[in-house]
Amino acid sequence: MEKDPIKRFRTVFRRAQVSGIELPEAAALATVSDDAQPSVRMVLLKHADDKGFVFYTNLDSQKGRELKRNPRASLCFWWPALQEQVRIEGSVELVSTSEADDYFATRDRNSQLGAWASQQSSELPSLDELRHAFDEAAKQYEKQLVPRPPHWSGYRLRPDRIEFWLGKPYRLHERYLYSREGDGWMMTMLYP
Ligand SMILES: Cc1cc2nc3c(=O)[nH]c(=O)nc-3n(C[C@H](O)[C@H](O)[C@H](O)COP(=O)(O)O)c2cc1C
């Protein structure tokens, strides 16, 4: 049994990537508001290593506002073709500005312009307004590289708990919960 849940995650994630599943990097991200209201939405995992799980977003969005006040979050992956679910819980921190800049530079130009155009999660009066904001950004950065907006960056979720769920016949599913203990991890099995 793998003792390191990050290594284990990377192994199963690789299997999901080569299995032909659409968007294997898509995960549900849960955050919690000040008044303890949970909120969940999909994000795309961009990087995973010993330091944590990285996704990118608008820092002024609902999730961004919630994470600023309460940095605890959870990610949940489900890969039906593998019958595997992975749940990750922990706290987030912003990635470094250079890390965010480097990733932003790899995005296609229209996505970069879209990041300037969207005031994610604020009320949008009309779709024309959004198209106009996009055209304005395109005009502003015509014939130059699009810089990363200050309100757009990444979070790294540093896990405290990672659970692997394996679908098995007769509902005898297997659950392996890794909890952080000192510098290492403790693994326990859970009833399904
Ligand atoms: C498959 C999928 C992947 C998504 N990936 C991201 C992402 O990586 N970052 C992001 O900000 N929004 C992403 N979204 C949009 C979010 O689900 C959400 O609508 C948006 O971030 C606003 O959420 P909020 O109002 O809770 O902040 C994705 C949506 C889907 C369906």
PDB file of C-alpha atoms and ligand atoms in Angstrom:
ATOM      1  CA  MET A   1       0.000   0.000   0.000  1.00  0.00           C
ATOM      2  CA  GLU A   2       1.381   3.404  -1.027  1.00  0.00           C
ATOM      3  CA  LYS A   3       2.331   5.405   2.089  1.00  0.00           C
ATOM      4  CA  ASP A   4       2.465   8.777   0.322  1.00  0.00           C
ATOM      5  CA  PRO A   5      -0.985  10.067  -0.742  1.00  0.00           C
ATOM      6  CA  ILE A   6       0.483  12.643  -3.137  1.00  0.00           C
ATOM      7  CA  LYS A   7       2.332   9.903  -5.014  1.00  0.00           C
ATOM      8  CA  ARG A   8      -0.851   7.849  -4.934  1.00  0.00           C
ATOM      9  CA  PHE A   9      -2.868  10.796  -6.284  1.00  0.00           C
ATOM     10  CA  ARG A  10      -0.403  11.352  -9.101  1.00  0.00           C
ATOM     11  CA  THR A  11      -0.612   7.680 -10.061  1.00  0.00           C
ATOM     12  CA  VAL A  12      -4.410   7.608 -10.217  1.00  0.00           C
ATOM     13  CA  PHE A  13      -4.533  11.026 -11.908  1.00  0.00           C
ATOM     14  CA  ARG A  14      -2.167   9.752 -14.607  1.00  0.00           C
ATOM     15  CA  ARG A  15      -4.449   6.754 -15.103  1.00  0.00           C
ATOM     16  CA  ALA A  16      -7.414   9.121 -15.451  1.00  0.00           C
ATOM     17  CA  GLN A  17      -5.486  11.235 -17.972  1.00  0.00           C
ATOM     18  CA  VAL A  18      -4.594   8.293 -20.214  1.00  0.00           C
ATOM     19  CA  SER A  19      -8.033   6.657 -19.911  1.00  0.00           C
ATOM     20  CA  GLY A  20      -9.650   9.142 -22.297  1.00  0.00           C
ATOM     21  CA  ILE A  21     -11.907  10.680 -19.642  1.00  0.00           C
ATOM     22  CA  GLU A  22     -12.945  14.181 -20.653  1.00  0.00           C
ATOM     23  CA  LEU A  23     -11.372  16.817 -18.368  1.00  0.00           C
ATOM     24  CA  PRO A  24      -9.836  14.454 -15.813  1.00  0.00           C
ATOM     25  CA  GLU A  25      -8.447  17.572 -14.112  1.00  0.00           C
ATOM     26  CA  ALA A  26     -11.954  18.885 -13.305  1.00  0.00           C
ATOM     27  CA  ALA A  27     -12.772  18.885  -9.597  1.00  0.00           C
ATOM     28  CA  ALA A  28     -15.495  20.283  -7.385  1.00  0.00           C
ATOM     29  CA  LEU A  29     -14.122  22.956  -5.059  1.00  0.00           C
ATOM     30  CA  ALA A  30     -15.941  23.675  -1.816  1.00  0.00           C
ATOM     31  CA  THR A  31     -15.508  26.878   0.156  1.00  0.00           C
ATOM     32  CA  VAL A  32     -17.421  28.212   3.136  1.00  0.00           C
ATOM     33  CA  SER A  33     -18.834  31.687   3.707  1.00  0.00           C
ATOM     34  CA  ASP A  34     -18.643  33.744   6.890  1.00  0.00           C
ATOM     35  CA  ASP A  35     -22.069  32.520   7.932  1.00  0.00           C
ATOM     36  CA  ALA A  36     -20.979  28.880   7.406  1.00  0.00           C
ATOM     37  CA  GLN A  37     -22.824  28.437   4.094  1.00  0.00           C
ATOM     38  CA  PRO A  38     -20.860  25.929   1.948  1.00  0.00           C
ATOM     39  CA  SER A  39     -20.594  26.642  -1.769  1.00  0.00           C
ATOM     40  CA  VAL A  40     -19.300  24.290  -4.445  1.00  0.00           C
ATOM     41  CA  ARG A  41     -18.271  24.741  -8.089  1.00  0.00           C
ATOM     42  CA  MET A  42     -15.987  23.094 -10.620  1.00  0.00           C
ATOM     43  CA  VAL A  43     -12.379  24.188 -11.178  1.00  0.00           C
ATOM     44  CA  LEU A  44      -9.479  22.731 -13.150  1.00  0.00           C
ATOM     45  CA  LEU A  45      -6.440  21.331 -11.379  1.00  0.00           C
ATOM     46  CA  LYS A  46      -3.312  22.770 -12.968  1.00  0.00           C
ATOM     47  CA  HIS A  47      -0.579  21.272 -10.822  1.00  0.00           C
ATOM     48  CA  ALA A  48      -0.160  18.768  -7.990  1.00  0.00           C
ATOM     49  CA  ASP A  49       2.952  18.029  -5.991  1.00  0.00           C
ATOM     50  CA  ASP A  50       4.146  17.675  -2.382  1.00  0.00           C
ATOM     51  CA  LYS A  51       3.303  21.319  -1.728  1.00  0.00           C
ATOM     52  CA  GLY A  52      -0.319  20.947  -2.766  1.00  0.00           C
ATOM     53  CA  PHE A  53      -2.982  21.188  -5.452  1.00  0.00           C
ATOM     54  CA  VAL A  54      -3.076  24.314  -7.623  1.00  0.00           C
ATOM     55  CA  PHE A  55      -6.027  25.917  -9.409  1.00  0.00           C
ATOM     56  CA  TYR A  56      -6.491  29.398 -10.890  1.00  0.00           C
ATOM     57  CA  THR A  57      -9.323  31.860 -10.610  1.00  0.00           C
ATOM     58  CA  ASN A  58     -10.459  35.444 -10.146  1.00  0.00           C
ATOM     59  CA  LEU A  59      -9.521  36.513  -6.618  1.00  0.00           C
ATOM     60  CA  ASP A  60     -12.571  38.805  -6.403  1.00  0.00           C
ATOM     61  CA  SER A  61     -15.014  36.002  -7.277  1.00  0.00           C
ATOM     62  CA  GLN A  62     -17.270  34.460  -4.653  1.00  0.00           C
ATOM     63  CA  LYS A  63     -14.752  31.682  -4.035  1.00  0.00           C
ATOM     64  CA  GLY A  64     -11.931  34.228  -3.891  1.00  0.00           C
ATOM     65  CA  ARG A  65     -13.774  36.350  -1.361  1.00  0.00           C
ATOM     66  CA  GLU A  66     -14.639  33.319   0.750  1.00  0.00           C
ATOM     67  CA  LEU A  67     -11.093  31.963   0.667  1.00  0.00           C
ATOM     68  CA  LYS A  68      -9.716  35.334   1.733  1.00  0.00           C
ATOM     69  CA  ARG A  69     -11.784  35.250   4.914  1.00  0.00           C
ATOM     70  CA  ASN A  70     -11.672  31.517   5.497  1.00  0.00           C
ATOM     71  CA  PRO A  71      -8.795  29.776   3.723  1.00  0.00           C
ATOM     72  CA  ARG A  72     -10.142  26.261   4.331  1.00  0.00           C
ATOM     73  CA  ALA A  73     -11.316  24.389   1.250  1.00  0.00           C
ATOM     74  CA  SER A  74     -11.970  20.966  -0.202  1.00  0.00           C
ATOM     75  CA  LEU A  75     -11.558  19.450  -3.671  1.00  0.00           C
ATOM     76  CA  CYS A  76     -13.376  16.364  -4.943  1.00  0.00           C
ATOM     77  CA  PHE A  77     -12.484  14.436  -8.107  1.00  0.00           C
ATOM     78  CA  TRP A  78     -14.673  11.692  -9.580  1.00  0.00           C
ATOM     79  CA  TRP A  79     -13.490   9.559 -12.469  1.00  0.00           C
ATOM     80  CA  PRO A  80     -16.394   7.249 -13.449  1.00  0.00           C
ATOM     81  CA  ALA A  81     -14.329   5.157 -15.889  1.00  0.00           C
ATOM     82  CA  LEU A  82     -11.957   4.258 -13.057  1.00  0.00           C
ATOM     83  CA  GLN A  83     -14.655   4.102 -10.370  1.00  0.00           C
ATOM     84  CA  GLU A  84     -12.422   6.274  -8.225  1.00  0.00           C
ATOM     85  CA  GLN A  85     -13.118   9.363  -6.152  1.00  0.00           C
ATOM     86  CA  VAL A  86     -10.496  11.478  -4.399  1.00  0.00           C
ATOM     87  CA  ARG A  87     -11.393  13.993  -1.678  1.00  0.00           C
ATOM     88  CA  ILE A  88      -8.867  16.525  -0.490  1.00  0.00           C
ATOM     89  CA  GLU A  89      -9.229  18.857   2.498  1.00  0.00           C
ATOM     90  CA  GLY A  90      -6.902  21.530   3.789  1.00  0.00           C
ATOM     91  CA  SER A  91      -6.114  25.206   3.630  1.00  0.00           C
ATOM     92  CA  VAL A  92      -5.172  27.381   0.697  1.00  0.00           C
ATOM     93  CA  GLU A  93      -2.508  29.977   0.079  1.00  0.00           C
ATOM     94  CA  LEU A  94      -1.907  32.095  -2.994  1.00  0.00           C
ATOM     95  CA  VAL A  95       0.730  30.854  -5.427  1.00  0.00           C
ATOM     96  CA  SER A  96       3.712  33.177  -5.911  1.00  0.00           C
ATOM     97  CA  THR A  97       3.327  36.034  -8.404  1.00  0.00           C
ATOM     98  CA  SER A  98       6.002  34.504 -10.622  1.00  0.00           C
ATOM     99  CA  GLU A  99       4.196  31.149 -10.626  1.00  0.00           C
ATOM    100  CA  ALA A 100       0.927  32.873 -11.561  1.00  0.00           C
ATOM    101  CA  ASP A 101       2.660  34.978 -14.244  1.00  0.00           C
ATOM    102  CA  ASP A 102       4.311  31.904 -15.752  1.00  0.00           C
ATOM    103  CA  TYR A 103       1.029  30.008 -15.897  1.00  0.00           C
ATOM    104  CA  PHE A 104      -0.940  32.994 -17.231  1.00  0.00           C
ATOM    105  CA  ALA A 105       1.604  33.342 -20.050  1.00  0.00           C
ATOM    106  CA  THR A 106       0.828  29.771 -21.219  1.00  0.00           C
ATOM    107  CA  ARG A 107      -2.905  30.514 -21.655  1.00  0.00           C
ATOM    108  CA  ASP A 108      -4.249  31.341 -25.068  1.00  0.00           C
ATOM    109  CA  ARG A 109      -4.641  35.025 -25.845  1.00  0.00           C
ATOM    110  CA  ASN A 110      -8.446  35.009 -25.787  1.00  0.00           C
ATOM    111  CA  SER A 111      -8.497  33.404 -22.330  1.00  0.00           C
ATOM    112  CA  GLN A 112      -6.035  36.042 -21.174  1.00  0.00           C
ATOM    113  CA  LEU A 113      -8.288  38.803 -22.518  1.00  0.00           C
ATOM    114  CA  GLY A 114     -11.281  37.072 -20.935  1.00  0.00           C
ATOM    115  CA  ALA A 115      -9.580  37.288 -17.552  1.00  0.00           C
ATOM    116  CA  TRP A 116      -9.457  41.082 -17.955  1.00  0.00           C
ATOM    117  CA  ALA A 117     -13.031  41.250 -19.257  1.00  0.00           C
ATOM    118  CA  SER A 118     -14.724  39.217 -16.534  1.00  0.00           C
ATOM    119  CA  GLN A 119     -15.543  40.597 -13.113  1.00  0.00           C
ATOM    120  CA  GLN A 120     -16.227  37.012 -12.116  1.00  0.00           C
ATOM    121  CA  SER A 121     -19.268  36.525  -9.853  1.00  0.00           C
ATOM    122  CA  SER A 122     -20.345  40.194  -9.957  1.00  0.00           C
ATOM    123  CA  GLU A 123     -23.754  40.995 -11.419  1.00  0.00           C
ATOM    124  CA  LEU A 124     -23.620  41.300 -15.233  1.00  0.00           C
ATOM    125  CA  PRO A 125     -26.205  43.746 -16.620  1.00  0.00           C
ATOM    126  CA  SER A 126     -26.143  42.286 -20.149  1.00  0.00           C
ATOM    127  CA  LEU A 127     -24.082  39.985 -22.363  1.00  0.00           C
ATOM    128  CA  ASP A 128     -23.261  43.003 -24.514  1.00  0.00           C
ATOM    129  CA  GLU A 129     -21.480  44.458 -21.513  1.00  0.00           C
ATOM    130  CA  LEU A 130     -19.205  41.398 -21.329  1.00  0.00           C
ATOM    131  CA  ARG A 131     -18.520  41.436 -25.091  1.00  0.00           C
ATOM    132  CA  HIS A 132     -17.721  45.128 -24.856  1.00  0.00           C
ATOM    133  CA  ALA A 133     -15.300  44.548 -21.961  1.00  0.00           C
ATOM    134  CA  PHE A 134     -13.593  41.817 -23.992  1.00  0.00           C
ATOM    135  CA  ASP A 135     -13.281  44.090 -27.060  1.00  0.00           C
ATOM    136  CA  GLU A 136     -11.898  46.869 -24.876  1.00  0.00           C
ATOM    137  CA  ALA A 137      -9.243  44.553 -23.436  1.00  0.00           C
ATOM    138  CA  ALA A 138      -8.382  43.362 -26.968  1.00  0.00           C
ATOM    139  CA  LYS A 139      -7.986  47.017 -28.045  1.00  0.00           C
ATOM    140  CA  GLN A 140      -5.941  47.927 -24.985  1.00  0.00           C
ATOM    141  CA  TYR A 141      -3.442  45.095 -25.480  1.00  0.00           C
ATOM    142  CA  GLU A 142      -3.395  45.131 -29.272  1.00  0.00           C
ATOM    143  CA  LYS A 143      -0.008  44.049 -30.607  1.00  0.00           C
ATOM    144  CA  GLN A 144       1.407  43.408 -27.142  1.00  0.00           C
ATOM    145  CA  LEU A 145       1.528  40.595 -24.643  1.00  0.00           C
ATOM    146  CA  VAL A 146      -1.464  40.482 -22.320  1.00  0.00           C
ATOM    147  CA  PRO A 147      -0.256  40.934 -18.726  1.00  0.00           C
ATOM    148  CA  ARG A 148      -1.808  38.960 -15.877  1.00  0.00           C
ATOM    149  CA  PRO A 149      -4.588  40.952 -14.207  1.00  0.00           C
ATOM    150  CA  PRO A 150      -3.811  41.660 -10.536  1.00  0.00           C
ATOM    151  CA  HIS A 151      -7.146  40.076  -9.579  1.00  0.00           C
ATOM    152  CA  TRP A 152      -6.355  36.786 -11.314  1.00  0.00           C
ATOM    153  CA  SER A 153      -4.080  34.233  -9.685  1.00  0.00           C
ATOM    154  CA  GLY A 154      -3.834  30.733  -8.282  1.00  0.00           C
ATOM    155  CA  TYR A 155      -4.438  29.021  -4.978  1.00  0.00           C
ATOM    156  CA  ARG A 156      -2.501  26.079  -3.632  1.00  0.00           C
ATOM    157  CA  LEU A 157      -4.545  23.758  -1.449  1.00  0.00           C
ATOM    158  CA  ARG A 158      -2.196  22.231   1.096  1.00  0.00           C
ATOM    159  CA  PRO A 159      -3.859  18.958   2.082  1.00  0.00           C
ATOM    160  CA  ASP A 160      -4.422  17.796   5.663  1.00  0.00           C
ATOM    161  CA  ARG A 161      -6.597  14.867   4.612  1.00  0.00           C
ATOM    162  CA  ILE A 162      -6.804  12.940   1.340  1.00  0.00           C
ATOM    163  CA  GLU A 163      -9.281  10.118   0.866  1.00  0.00           C
ATOM    164  CA  PHE A 164      -9.240   7.597  -1.979  1.00  0.00           C
ATOM    165  CA  TRP A 165     -12.552   5.843  -2.667  1.00  0.00           C
ATOM    166  CA  LEU A 166     -12.539   2.791  -4.918  1.00  0.00           C
ATOM    167  CA  GLY A 167     -15.857   1.500  -6.262  1.00  0.00           C
ATOM    168  CA  LYS A 168     -16.185  -2.273  -5.731  1.00  0.00           C
ATOM    169  CA  PRO A 169     -18.968  -4.834  -6.342  1.00  0.00           C
ATOM    170  CA  TYR A 170     -21.725  -5.416  -3.739  1.00  0.00           C
ATOM    171  CA  ARG A 171     -21.140  -1.883  -2.426  1.00  0.00           C
ATOM    172  CA  LEU A 172     -18.028  -3.179  -0.671  1.00  0.00           C
ATOM    173  CA  HIS A 173     -16.224  -0.038  -1.725  1.00  0.00           C
ATOM    174  CA  GLU A 174     -12.757   0.630  -0.365  1.00  0.00           C
ATOM    175  CA  ARG A 175     -11.873   3.871   1.392  1.00  0.00           C
ATOM    176  CA  TYR A 176      -8.345   4.873   2.337  1.00  0.00           C
ATOM    177  CA  LEU A 177      -8.014   8.037   4.403  1.00  0.00           C
ATOM    178  CA  TYR A 178      -4.604   9.671   4.731  1.00  0.00           C
ATOM    179  CA  SER A 179      -4.288  12.233   7.540  1.00  0.00           C
ATOM    180  CA  ARG A 180      -1.300  14.440   8.025  1.00  0.00           C
ATOM    181  CA  GLU A 181       0.731  13.477  11.097  1.00  0.00           C
ATOM    182  CA  GLY A 182       3.859  15.511  11.805  1.00  0.00           C
ATOM    183  CA  ASP A 183       6.013  15.391   8.692  1.00  0.00           C
ATOM    184  CA  GLY A 184       4.294  12.290   7.378  1.00  0.00           C
ATOM    185  CA  TRP A 185       0.925  10.690   6.840  1.00  0.00           C
ATOM    186  CA  MET A 186      -1.179   8.169   8.690  1.00  0.00           C
ATOM    187  CA  MET A 187      -3.458   5.906   6.669  1.00  0.00           C
ATOM    188  CA  THR A 188      -6.680   4.412   7.961  1.00  0.00           C
ATOM    189  CA  MET A 189      -9.418   2.505   6.174  1.00  0.00           C
ATOM    190  CA  LEU A 190     -13.056   3.553   6.530  1.00  0.00           C
ATOM    191  CA  TYR A 191     -16.273   1.596   6.164  1.00  0.00           C
ATOM    192  CA  PRO A 192     -17.878   2.427   2.826  1.00  0.00           C
TER     193      PRO A 192
HETATM  194  C1  LIG B   1     -15.492  21.923 -15.951  1.00  0.00           C
HETATM  195  C2  LIG B   1     -15.389  23.319 -15.389  1.00  0.00           C
HETATM  196  C3  LIG B   1     -14.148  23.831 -15.053  1.00  0.00           C
HETATM  197  C4  LIG B   1     -14.031  25.114 -14.507  1.00  0.00           C
HETATM  198  N1  LIG B   1     -12.798  25.567 -14.152  1.00  0.00           N
HETATM  199  C5  LIG B   1     -12.677  26.772 -13.547  1.00  0.00           C
HETATM  200  C6  LIG B   1     -11.408  27.216 -13.061  1.00  0.00           C
HETATM  201  O1  LIG B   1     -10.375  26.533 -13.154  1.00  0.00           O
HETATM  202  N2  LIG B   1     -11.364  28.440 -12.467  1.00  0.00           N
HETATM  203  C7  LIG B   1     -12.466  29.235 -12.325  1.00  0.00           C
HETATM  204  O2  LIG B   1     -12.345  30.328 -11.788  1.00  0.00           O
HETATM  205  N3  LIG B   1     -13.681  28.825 -12.746  1.00  0.00           N
HETATM  206  C8  LIG B   1     -13.814  27.623 -13.358  1.00  0.00           C
HETATM  207  N4  LIG B   1     -15.055  27.183 -13.772  1.00  0.00           N
HETATM  208  C9  LIG B   1     -16.234  28.039 -13.494  1.00  0.00           C
HETATM  209  C10 LIG B   1     -16.634  27.824 -12.012  1.00  0.00           C
HETATM  210  O3  LIG B   1     -17.271  26.586 -11.858  1.00  0.00           O
HETATM  211  C11 LIG B   1     -17.518  28.958 -11.481  1.00  0.00           C
HETATM  212  O4  LIG B   1     -18.660  29.121 -12.285  1.00  0.00           O
HETATM  213  C12 LIG B   1     -16.792  30.300 -11.408  1.00  0.00           C
HETATM  214  O5  LIG B   1     -15.433  30.128 -11.010  1.00  0.00           O
HETATM  215  C13 LIG B   1     -17.483  31.243 -10.431  1.00  0.00           C
HETATM  216  O6  LIG B   1     -17.540  30.623  -9.160  1.00  0.00           O
HETATM  217  P1  LIG B   1     -17.767  31.473  -7.806  1.00  0.00           P
HETATM  218  O7  LIG B   1     -18.850  32.470  -8.099  1.00  0.00           O
HETATM  219  O8  LIG B   1     -18.188  30.452  -6.808  1.00  0.00           O
HETATM  220  O9  LIG B   1     -16.455  32.114  -7.454  1.00  0.00           O
HETATM  221  C14 LIG B   1     -15.190  25.912 -14.327  1.00  0.00           C
HETATM  222  C15 LIG B   1     -16.442  25.386 -14.666  1.00  0.00           C
HETATM  223  C16 LIG B   1     -16.538  24.118 -15.187  1.00  0.00           C
HETATM  224  C17 LIG B   1     -17.913  23.578 -15.540  1.00  0.00           C
END
